[in-house]
CSV table of C-alpha atoms and ligand atoms in Angstrom, one decimal:
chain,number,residue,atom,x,y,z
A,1,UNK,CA,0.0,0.0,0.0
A,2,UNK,CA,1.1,3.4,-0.4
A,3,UNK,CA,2.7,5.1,2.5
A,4,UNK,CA,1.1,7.5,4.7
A,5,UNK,CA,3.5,10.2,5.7
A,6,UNK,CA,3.3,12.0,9.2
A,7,UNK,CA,3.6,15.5,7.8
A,8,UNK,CA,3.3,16.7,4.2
A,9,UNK,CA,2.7,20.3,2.7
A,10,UNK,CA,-0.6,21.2,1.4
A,11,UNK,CA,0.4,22.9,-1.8
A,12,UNK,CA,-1.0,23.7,-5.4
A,13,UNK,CA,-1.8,25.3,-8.2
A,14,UNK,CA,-1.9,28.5,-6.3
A,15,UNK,CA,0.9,28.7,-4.9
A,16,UNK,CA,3.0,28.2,-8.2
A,17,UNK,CA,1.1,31.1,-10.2
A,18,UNK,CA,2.0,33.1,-7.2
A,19,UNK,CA,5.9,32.0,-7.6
A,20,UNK,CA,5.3,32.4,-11.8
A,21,UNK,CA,4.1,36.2,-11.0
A,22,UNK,CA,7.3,37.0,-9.1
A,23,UNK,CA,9.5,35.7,-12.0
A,24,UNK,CA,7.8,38.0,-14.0
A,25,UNK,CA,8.7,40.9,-12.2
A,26,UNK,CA,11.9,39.8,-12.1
A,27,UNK,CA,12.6,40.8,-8.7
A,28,UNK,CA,13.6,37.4,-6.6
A,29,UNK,CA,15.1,38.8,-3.1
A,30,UNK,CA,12.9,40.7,-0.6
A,31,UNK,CA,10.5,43.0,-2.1
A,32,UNK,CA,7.4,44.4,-2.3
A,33,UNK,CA,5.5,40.8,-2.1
A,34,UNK,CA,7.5,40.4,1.2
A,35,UNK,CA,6.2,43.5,2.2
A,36,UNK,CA,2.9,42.2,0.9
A,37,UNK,CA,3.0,39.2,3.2
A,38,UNK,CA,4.0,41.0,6.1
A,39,UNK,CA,0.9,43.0,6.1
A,40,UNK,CA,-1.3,40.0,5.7
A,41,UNK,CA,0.3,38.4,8.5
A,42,UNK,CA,-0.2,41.6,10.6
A,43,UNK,CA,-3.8,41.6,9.9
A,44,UNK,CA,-4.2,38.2,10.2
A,45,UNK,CA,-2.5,37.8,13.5
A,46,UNK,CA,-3.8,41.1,15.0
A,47,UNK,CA,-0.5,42.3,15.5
A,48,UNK,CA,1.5,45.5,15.7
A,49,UNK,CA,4.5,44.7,13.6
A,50,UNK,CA,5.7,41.8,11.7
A,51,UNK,CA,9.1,41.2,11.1
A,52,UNK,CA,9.2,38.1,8.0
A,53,UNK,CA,12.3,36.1,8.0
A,54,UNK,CA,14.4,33.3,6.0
A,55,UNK,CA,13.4,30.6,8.6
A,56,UNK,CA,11.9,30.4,12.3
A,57,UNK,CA,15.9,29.8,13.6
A,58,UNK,CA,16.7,32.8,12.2
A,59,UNK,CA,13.6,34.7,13.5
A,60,UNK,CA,14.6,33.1,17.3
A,61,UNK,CA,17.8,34.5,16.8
A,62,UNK,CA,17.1,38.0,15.5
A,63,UNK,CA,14.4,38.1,18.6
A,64,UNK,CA,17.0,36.7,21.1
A,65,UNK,CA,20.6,39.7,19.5
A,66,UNK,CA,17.2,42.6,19.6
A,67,UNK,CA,16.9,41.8,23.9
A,68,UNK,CA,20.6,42.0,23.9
A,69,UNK,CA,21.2,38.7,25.2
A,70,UNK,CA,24.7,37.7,25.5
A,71,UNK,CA,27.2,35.5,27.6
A,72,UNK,CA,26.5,35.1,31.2
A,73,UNK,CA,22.7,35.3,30.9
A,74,UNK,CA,20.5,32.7,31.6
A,75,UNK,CA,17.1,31.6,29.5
A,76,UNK,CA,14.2,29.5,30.3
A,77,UNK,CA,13.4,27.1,27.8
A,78,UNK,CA,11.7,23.5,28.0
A,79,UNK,CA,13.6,21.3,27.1
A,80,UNK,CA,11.1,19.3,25.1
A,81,UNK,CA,11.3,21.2,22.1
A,82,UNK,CA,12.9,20.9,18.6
A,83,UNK,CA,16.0,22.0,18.8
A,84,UNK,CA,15.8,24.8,16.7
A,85,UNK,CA,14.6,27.2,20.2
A,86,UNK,CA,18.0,26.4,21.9
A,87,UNK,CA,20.5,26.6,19.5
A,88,UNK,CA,19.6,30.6,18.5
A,89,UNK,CA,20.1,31.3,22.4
A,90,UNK,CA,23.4,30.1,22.4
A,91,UNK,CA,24.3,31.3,19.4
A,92,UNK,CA,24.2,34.8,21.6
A,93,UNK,CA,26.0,33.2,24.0
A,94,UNK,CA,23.7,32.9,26.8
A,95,UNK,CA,22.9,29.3,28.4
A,96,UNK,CA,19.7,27.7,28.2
A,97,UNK,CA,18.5,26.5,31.4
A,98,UNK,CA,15.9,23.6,30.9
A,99,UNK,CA,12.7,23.1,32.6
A,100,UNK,CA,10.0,20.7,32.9
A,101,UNK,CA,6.5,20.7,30.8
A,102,UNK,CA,3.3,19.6,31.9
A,103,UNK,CA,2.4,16.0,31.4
A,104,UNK,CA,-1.0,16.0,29.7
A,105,UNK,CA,-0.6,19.4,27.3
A,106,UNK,CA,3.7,19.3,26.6
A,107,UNK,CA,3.5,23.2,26.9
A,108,UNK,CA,5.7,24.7,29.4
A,109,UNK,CA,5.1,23.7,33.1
A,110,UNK,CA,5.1,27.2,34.6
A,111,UNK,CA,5.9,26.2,38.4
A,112,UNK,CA,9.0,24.4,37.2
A,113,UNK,CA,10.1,27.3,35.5
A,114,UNK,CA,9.7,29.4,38.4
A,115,UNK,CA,11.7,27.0,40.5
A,116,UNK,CA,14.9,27.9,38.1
A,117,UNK,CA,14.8,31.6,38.3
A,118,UNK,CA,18.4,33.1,39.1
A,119,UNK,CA,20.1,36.7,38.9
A,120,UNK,CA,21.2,35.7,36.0
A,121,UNK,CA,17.7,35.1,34.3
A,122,UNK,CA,17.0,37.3,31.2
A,123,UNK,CA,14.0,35.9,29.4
A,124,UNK,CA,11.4,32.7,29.2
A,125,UNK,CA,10.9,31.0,26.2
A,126,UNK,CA,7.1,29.8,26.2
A,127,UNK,CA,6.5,26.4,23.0
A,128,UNK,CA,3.4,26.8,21.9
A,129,UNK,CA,3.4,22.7,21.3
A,130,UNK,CA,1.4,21.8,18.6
A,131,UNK,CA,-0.3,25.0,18.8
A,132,UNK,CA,-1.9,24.7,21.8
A,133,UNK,CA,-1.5,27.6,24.0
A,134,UNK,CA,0.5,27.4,27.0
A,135,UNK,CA,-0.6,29.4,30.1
A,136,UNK,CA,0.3,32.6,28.9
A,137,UNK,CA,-1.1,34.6,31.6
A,138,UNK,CA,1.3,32.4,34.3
A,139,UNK,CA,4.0,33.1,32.1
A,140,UNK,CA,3.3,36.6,31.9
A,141,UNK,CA,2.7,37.2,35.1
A,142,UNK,CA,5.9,35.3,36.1
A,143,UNK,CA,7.5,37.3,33.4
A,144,UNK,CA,6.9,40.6,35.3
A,145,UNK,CA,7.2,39.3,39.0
A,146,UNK,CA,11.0,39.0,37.4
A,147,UNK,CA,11.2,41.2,35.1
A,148,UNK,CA,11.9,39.0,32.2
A,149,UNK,CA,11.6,39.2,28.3
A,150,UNK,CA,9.3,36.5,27.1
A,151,UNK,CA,9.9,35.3,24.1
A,152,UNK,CA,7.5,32.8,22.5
A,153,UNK,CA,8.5,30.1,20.0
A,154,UNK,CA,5.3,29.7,17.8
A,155,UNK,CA,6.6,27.5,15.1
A,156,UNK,CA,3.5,25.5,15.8
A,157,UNK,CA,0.6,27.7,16.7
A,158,UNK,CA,-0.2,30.5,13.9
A,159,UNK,CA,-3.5,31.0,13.5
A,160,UNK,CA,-4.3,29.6,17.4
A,161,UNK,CA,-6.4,31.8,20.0
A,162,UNK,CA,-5.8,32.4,23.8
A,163,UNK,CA,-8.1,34.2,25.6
A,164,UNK,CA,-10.1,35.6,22.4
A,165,UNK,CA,-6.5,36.8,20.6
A,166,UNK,CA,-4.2,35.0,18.2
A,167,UNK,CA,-0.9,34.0,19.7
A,168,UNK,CA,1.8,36.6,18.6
A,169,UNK,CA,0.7,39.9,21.0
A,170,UNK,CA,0.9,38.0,24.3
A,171,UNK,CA,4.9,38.3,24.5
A,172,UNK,CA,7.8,41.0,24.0
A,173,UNK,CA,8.4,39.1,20.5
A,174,UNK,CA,6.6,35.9,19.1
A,175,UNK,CA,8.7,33.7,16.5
A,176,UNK,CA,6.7,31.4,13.7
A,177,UNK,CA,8.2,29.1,11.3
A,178,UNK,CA,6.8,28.9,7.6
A,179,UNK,CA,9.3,25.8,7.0
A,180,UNK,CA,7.9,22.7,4.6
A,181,UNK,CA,5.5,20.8,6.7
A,182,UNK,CA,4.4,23.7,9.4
A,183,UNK,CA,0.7,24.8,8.8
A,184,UNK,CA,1.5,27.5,6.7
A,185,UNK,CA,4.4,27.7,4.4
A,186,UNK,CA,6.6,29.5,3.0
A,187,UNK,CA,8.7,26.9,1.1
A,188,UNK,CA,11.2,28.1,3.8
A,189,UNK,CA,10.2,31.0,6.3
A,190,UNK,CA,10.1,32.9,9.3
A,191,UNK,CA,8.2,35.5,10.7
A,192,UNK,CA,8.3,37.9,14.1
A,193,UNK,CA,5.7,39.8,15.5
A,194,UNK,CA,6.2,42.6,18.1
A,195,UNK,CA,4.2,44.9,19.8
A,196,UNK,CA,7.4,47.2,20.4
A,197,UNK,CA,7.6,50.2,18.3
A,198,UNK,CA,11.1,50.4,19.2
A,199,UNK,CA,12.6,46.6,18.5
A,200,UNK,CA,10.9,47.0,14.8
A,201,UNK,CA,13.9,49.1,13.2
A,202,UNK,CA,16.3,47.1,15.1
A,203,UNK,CA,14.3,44.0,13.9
A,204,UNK,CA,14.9,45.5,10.3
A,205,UNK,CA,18.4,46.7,10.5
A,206,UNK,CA,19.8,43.5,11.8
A,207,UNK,CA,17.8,41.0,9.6
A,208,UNK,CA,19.7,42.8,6.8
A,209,UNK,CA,23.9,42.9,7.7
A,210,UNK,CA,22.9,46.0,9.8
A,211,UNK,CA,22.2,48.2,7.3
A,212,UNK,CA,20.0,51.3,7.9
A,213,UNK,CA,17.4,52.2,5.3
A,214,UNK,CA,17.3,49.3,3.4
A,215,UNK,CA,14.4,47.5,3.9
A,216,UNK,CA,12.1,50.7,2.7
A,217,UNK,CA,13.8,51.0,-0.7
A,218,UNK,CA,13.8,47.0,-1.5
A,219,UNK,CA,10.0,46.9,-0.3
A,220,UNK,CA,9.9,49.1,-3.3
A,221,UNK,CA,12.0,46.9,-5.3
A,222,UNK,CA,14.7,48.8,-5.3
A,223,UNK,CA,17.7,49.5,-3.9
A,224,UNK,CA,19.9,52.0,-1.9
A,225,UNK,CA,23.5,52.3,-3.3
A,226,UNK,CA,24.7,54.9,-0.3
A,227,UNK,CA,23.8,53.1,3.4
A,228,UNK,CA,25.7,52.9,6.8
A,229,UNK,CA,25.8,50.0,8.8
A,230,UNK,CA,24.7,50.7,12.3
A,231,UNK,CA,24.6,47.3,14.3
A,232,UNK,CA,25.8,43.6,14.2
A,233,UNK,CA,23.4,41.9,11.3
A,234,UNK,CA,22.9,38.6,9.4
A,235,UNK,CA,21.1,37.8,6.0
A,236,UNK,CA,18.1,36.5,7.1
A,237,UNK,CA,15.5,38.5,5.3
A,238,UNK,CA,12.6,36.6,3.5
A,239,UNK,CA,12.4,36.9,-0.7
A,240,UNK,CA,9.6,37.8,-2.8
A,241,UNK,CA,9.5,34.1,-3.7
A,242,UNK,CA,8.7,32.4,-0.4
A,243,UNK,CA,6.6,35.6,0.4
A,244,UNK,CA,4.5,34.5,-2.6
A,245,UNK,CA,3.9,30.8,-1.3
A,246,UNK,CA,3.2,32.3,1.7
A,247,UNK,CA,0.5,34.3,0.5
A,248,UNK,CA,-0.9,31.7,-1.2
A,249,UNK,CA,-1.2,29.5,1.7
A,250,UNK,CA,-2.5,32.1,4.6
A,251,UNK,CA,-5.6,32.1,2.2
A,252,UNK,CA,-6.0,28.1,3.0
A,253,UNK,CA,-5.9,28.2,6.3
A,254,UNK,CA,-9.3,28.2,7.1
A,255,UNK,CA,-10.1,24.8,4.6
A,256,UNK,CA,-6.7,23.7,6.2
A,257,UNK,CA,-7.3,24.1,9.5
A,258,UNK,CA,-10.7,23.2,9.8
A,259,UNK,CA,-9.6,19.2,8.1
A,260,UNK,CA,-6.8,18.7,10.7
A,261,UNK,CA,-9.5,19.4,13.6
A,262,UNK,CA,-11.9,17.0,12.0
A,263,UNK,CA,-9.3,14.2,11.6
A,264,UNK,CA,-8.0,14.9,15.1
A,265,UNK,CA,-11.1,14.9,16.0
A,266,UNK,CA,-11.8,11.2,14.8
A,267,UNK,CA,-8.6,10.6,16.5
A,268,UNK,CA,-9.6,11.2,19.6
A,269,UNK,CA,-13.5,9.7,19.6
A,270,UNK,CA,-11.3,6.1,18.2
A,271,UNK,CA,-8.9,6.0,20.3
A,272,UNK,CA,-10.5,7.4,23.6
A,273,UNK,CA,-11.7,3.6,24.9
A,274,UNK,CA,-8.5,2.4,24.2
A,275,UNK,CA,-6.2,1.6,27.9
A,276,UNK,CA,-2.7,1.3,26.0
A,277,UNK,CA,-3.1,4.8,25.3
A,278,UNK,CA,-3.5,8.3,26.4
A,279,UNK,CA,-4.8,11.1,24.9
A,280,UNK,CA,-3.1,14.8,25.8
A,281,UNK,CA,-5.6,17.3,27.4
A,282,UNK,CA,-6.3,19.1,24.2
A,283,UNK,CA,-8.6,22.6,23.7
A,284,UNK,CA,-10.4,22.5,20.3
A,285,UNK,CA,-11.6,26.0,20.9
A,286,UNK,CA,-9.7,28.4,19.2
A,287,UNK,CA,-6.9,26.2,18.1
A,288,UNK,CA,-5.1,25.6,15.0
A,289,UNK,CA,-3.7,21.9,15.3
A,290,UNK,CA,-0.1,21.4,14.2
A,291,UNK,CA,0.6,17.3,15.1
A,292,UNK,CA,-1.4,14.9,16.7
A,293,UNK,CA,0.0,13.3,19.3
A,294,UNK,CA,-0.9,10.4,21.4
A,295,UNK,CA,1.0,8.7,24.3
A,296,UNK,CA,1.7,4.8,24.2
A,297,UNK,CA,1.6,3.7,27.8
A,298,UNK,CA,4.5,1.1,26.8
A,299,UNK,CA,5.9,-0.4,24.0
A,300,UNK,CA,5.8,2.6,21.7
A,301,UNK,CA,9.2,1.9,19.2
A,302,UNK,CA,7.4,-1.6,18.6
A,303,UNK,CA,4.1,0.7,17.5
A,304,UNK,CA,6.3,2.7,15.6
A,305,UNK,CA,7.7,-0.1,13.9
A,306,UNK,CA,4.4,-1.9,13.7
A,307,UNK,CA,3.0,0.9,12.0
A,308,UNK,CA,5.9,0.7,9.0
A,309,UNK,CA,5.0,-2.6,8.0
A,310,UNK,CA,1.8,-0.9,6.9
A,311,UNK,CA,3.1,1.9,5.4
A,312,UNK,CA,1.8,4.5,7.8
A,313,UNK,CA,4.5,6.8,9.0
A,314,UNK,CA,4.9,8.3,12.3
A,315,UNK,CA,7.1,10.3,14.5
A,316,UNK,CA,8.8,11.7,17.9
A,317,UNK,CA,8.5,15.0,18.4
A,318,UNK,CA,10.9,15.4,19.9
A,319,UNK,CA,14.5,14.1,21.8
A,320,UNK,CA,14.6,16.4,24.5
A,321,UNK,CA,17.3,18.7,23.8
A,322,UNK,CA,18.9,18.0,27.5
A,323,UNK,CA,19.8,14.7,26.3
A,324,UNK,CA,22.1,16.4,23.5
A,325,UNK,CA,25.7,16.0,23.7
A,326,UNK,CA,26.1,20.3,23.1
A,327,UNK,CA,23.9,20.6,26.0
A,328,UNK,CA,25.3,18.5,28.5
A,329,UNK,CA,24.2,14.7,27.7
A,330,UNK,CA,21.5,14.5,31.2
A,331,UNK,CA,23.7,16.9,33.3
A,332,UNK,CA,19.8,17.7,34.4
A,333,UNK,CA,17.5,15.7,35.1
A,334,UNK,CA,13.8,16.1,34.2
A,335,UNK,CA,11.5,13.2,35.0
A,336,UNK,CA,8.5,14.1,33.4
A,337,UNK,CA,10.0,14.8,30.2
A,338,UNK,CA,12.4,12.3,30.1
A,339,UNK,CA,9.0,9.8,30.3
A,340,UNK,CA,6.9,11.7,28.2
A,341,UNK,CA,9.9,11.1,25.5
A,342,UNK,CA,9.6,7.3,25.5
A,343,UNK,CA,5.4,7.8,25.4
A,344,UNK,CA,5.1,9.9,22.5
A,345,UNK,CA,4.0,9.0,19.2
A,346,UNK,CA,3.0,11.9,16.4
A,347,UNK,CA,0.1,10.0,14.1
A,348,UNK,CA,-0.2,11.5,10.2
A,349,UNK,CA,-1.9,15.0,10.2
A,350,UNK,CA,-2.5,16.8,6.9
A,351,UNK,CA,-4.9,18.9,5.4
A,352,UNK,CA,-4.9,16.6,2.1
A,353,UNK,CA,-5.6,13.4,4.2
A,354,UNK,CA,-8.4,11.2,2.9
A,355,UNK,CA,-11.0,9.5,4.9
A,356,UNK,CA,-9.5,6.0,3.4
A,357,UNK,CA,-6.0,6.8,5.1
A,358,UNK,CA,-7.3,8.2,8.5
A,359,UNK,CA,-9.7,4.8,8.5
A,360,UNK,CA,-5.9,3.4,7.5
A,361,UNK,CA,-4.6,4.5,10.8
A,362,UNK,CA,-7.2,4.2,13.3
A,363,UNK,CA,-7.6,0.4,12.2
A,364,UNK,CA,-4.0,0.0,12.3
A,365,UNK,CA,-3.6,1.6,15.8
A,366,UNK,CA,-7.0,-0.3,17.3
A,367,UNK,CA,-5.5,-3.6,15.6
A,368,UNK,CA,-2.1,-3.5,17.5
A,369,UNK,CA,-1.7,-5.4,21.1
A,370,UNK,CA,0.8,-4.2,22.7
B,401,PLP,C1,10.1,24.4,13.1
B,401,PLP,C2,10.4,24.9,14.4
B,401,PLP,C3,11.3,25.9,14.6
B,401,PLP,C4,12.2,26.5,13.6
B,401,PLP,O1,11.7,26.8,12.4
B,401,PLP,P1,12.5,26.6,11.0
B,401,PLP,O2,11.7,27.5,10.1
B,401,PLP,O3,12.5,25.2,10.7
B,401,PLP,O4,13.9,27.2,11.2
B,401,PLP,C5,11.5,26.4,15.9
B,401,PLP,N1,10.9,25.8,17.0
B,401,PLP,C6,10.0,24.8,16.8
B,401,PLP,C7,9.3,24.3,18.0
B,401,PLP,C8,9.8,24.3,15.6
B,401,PLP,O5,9.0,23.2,15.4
């Protein structure tokens, strides 16, 4: 049979035309589309100012240099994460100090991070796991009680509510990804949002080598041939190509969204009666679902393995980044985590699913004995 894969992008006709118009113009880089894209993101995410990017690393980092991090600081961070929220804080040089997430949601166990505040403590860095909210207002108030910069990683959650707002005005600076398989693409893709008038021309300068004025003239298409270079920068503005994708795609989120929530939906209903499993604590209201995942009370690899031999892929999101060898190979311990990470199994999730593959994989999972 043919295999089911855990993740793939939802893409079509749409989205090339989109690309095909850009070649036309004959203006690749980062340009007025990007410009374009920013202000659909702005208005679809209700927020003050959007800031696109190559990818969501880069966006962490540009949001972790605009704070000022640097060595000797300490950040907040659960370790049960991709690995792509840790390594843009050290990349400023400031340690990530892991904490624990709560068992039946993944997001970011608020207590536990408490429990790790030091002197040293410059920001918290909230995972919106598969785009469930995490208790923003603990964080927040947290946040304050220490005065901390929150930064929130929402590779998974665009599009998700908390408290009648979409995630990406709750924090000082809110990160998405736009890479292959996340909800909405870019191709590749980043994006931040701020509420902070003044981060967004730092935002600006330092997503392009530093240079003042630039980013007005190319949203123009054009450029400036006489600039001065005012701050440390990198290359990690968005082009008019992935901006067009991107476009493309924010207008499917609706259709998108809406078919994840009913497969997951399904899930859930098939798999609720079932004692080898557990089900995270999930809010339907509001959300925009990124991956479905279940918890395998034992025996999960043999699952995993069980599900190949029918062509249905899975996945582990993710190895706790603790466990790493650049981070210190279990020089912390975190129980919860370090359990959930043997329990967890992501099931396929994809707008273009058919009925006859989710049927597929509930069979395959209600078939399987332990
Ligand atoms: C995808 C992802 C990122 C990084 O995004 P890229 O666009 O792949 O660089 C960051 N954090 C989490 C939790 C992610 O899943």
């Amino acid at each position: 049979m043919a295999l089911i894969p855990v993740q793939r992008p939802s893409i079509g006709k749409e989205e090339l035309k989109a690309v095909e118009a850009v070649f036309k113009t004959g203006w690749l880089g980062m340009g007025s589309v990007t410009k374009e894209f920013e202000d659909a993101l702005k208005a679809f995410l209700g927020a003050r100012h959007v800031v696109a990017t190559n990818n969501g690393t880069a966006a962490l980092h540009l949001a972790f240099d605009s704070i000022g991090l640097k060595p000797g600081d300490e950040v907040i961070v659960p370790s049960f994460t991709f690995v792509a929220s840790v390594q843009p804080i050290t990349a400023t040089g400031a340690k990530p100090i892991f904490c624990e997430v709560e068992e039946d949601t993944l997001n970011i166990d608020v207590n536990d991070a408490a429990s790790r505040i030091t002197k040293r403590t410059k920001a918290i860095v909230p995972v919106h796991y598969r785009g469930m909210p995490c208790d923003m207002e603990g964080v927040m108030k947290l946040a304050k009680e220490h005065g901390l910069r929150v930064v929130e990683d929402a590779a998974h959650a665009i599009g998700s509510y908390y408290k009648g707002r979409r995630i990406g005005s709750f924090g000082d600076l809110a990160c998405f990804s736009f890479d292959p398989i996340k909800t909405v693409t870019c191709g590749e893709g980043g994006a931040i949002t701020t509420q902070d008038d003044g981060l967004l021309d730092l935002l600006q300068r330092k997503r392009i080598l530093g240079i003042d004025r630039d980013t007005w003239s190319r949203y123009q298409n054009k450029r400036s041939w006489f600039y001065d270079v005012t701050t440390q920068g990198y290359r990690y503005h968005m082009s008019n190509i992935n901006a067009a994708i991107g476009l493309a795609q924010l207008k499917k989120f609706d259709a998108h969204n809406s078919r994840k929530l009913s497969i997951a939906k399904t899930y859930d209903q098939e798999f609720a009666g079932l004692d080898r499993f557990q089900l995270l604590r999930t809010d339907y209201n509001g959300l925009s679902l990124f991956m479905y995942i279940i918890k395998v009370r034992e025996g999960r690899d043999r699952l995993m393995k069980f599900l190949e031999e029918r062509d249905i892929g899975s996945g582990i999101h993710y190895i706790p980044s603790h466990l790493f060898t650049l981070y210190g190979k279990n020089k912390v311990h975190l129980p919860v985590t370090e359990r959930l990470f043997e329990q967890i199994l992501t099931l396929p999730l994809f707008p273009d699913m058919t009925d006859d593959q989710v049927a597929r994989v509930v069979s395959a999972i209600k078939e399987w004995k332990g």
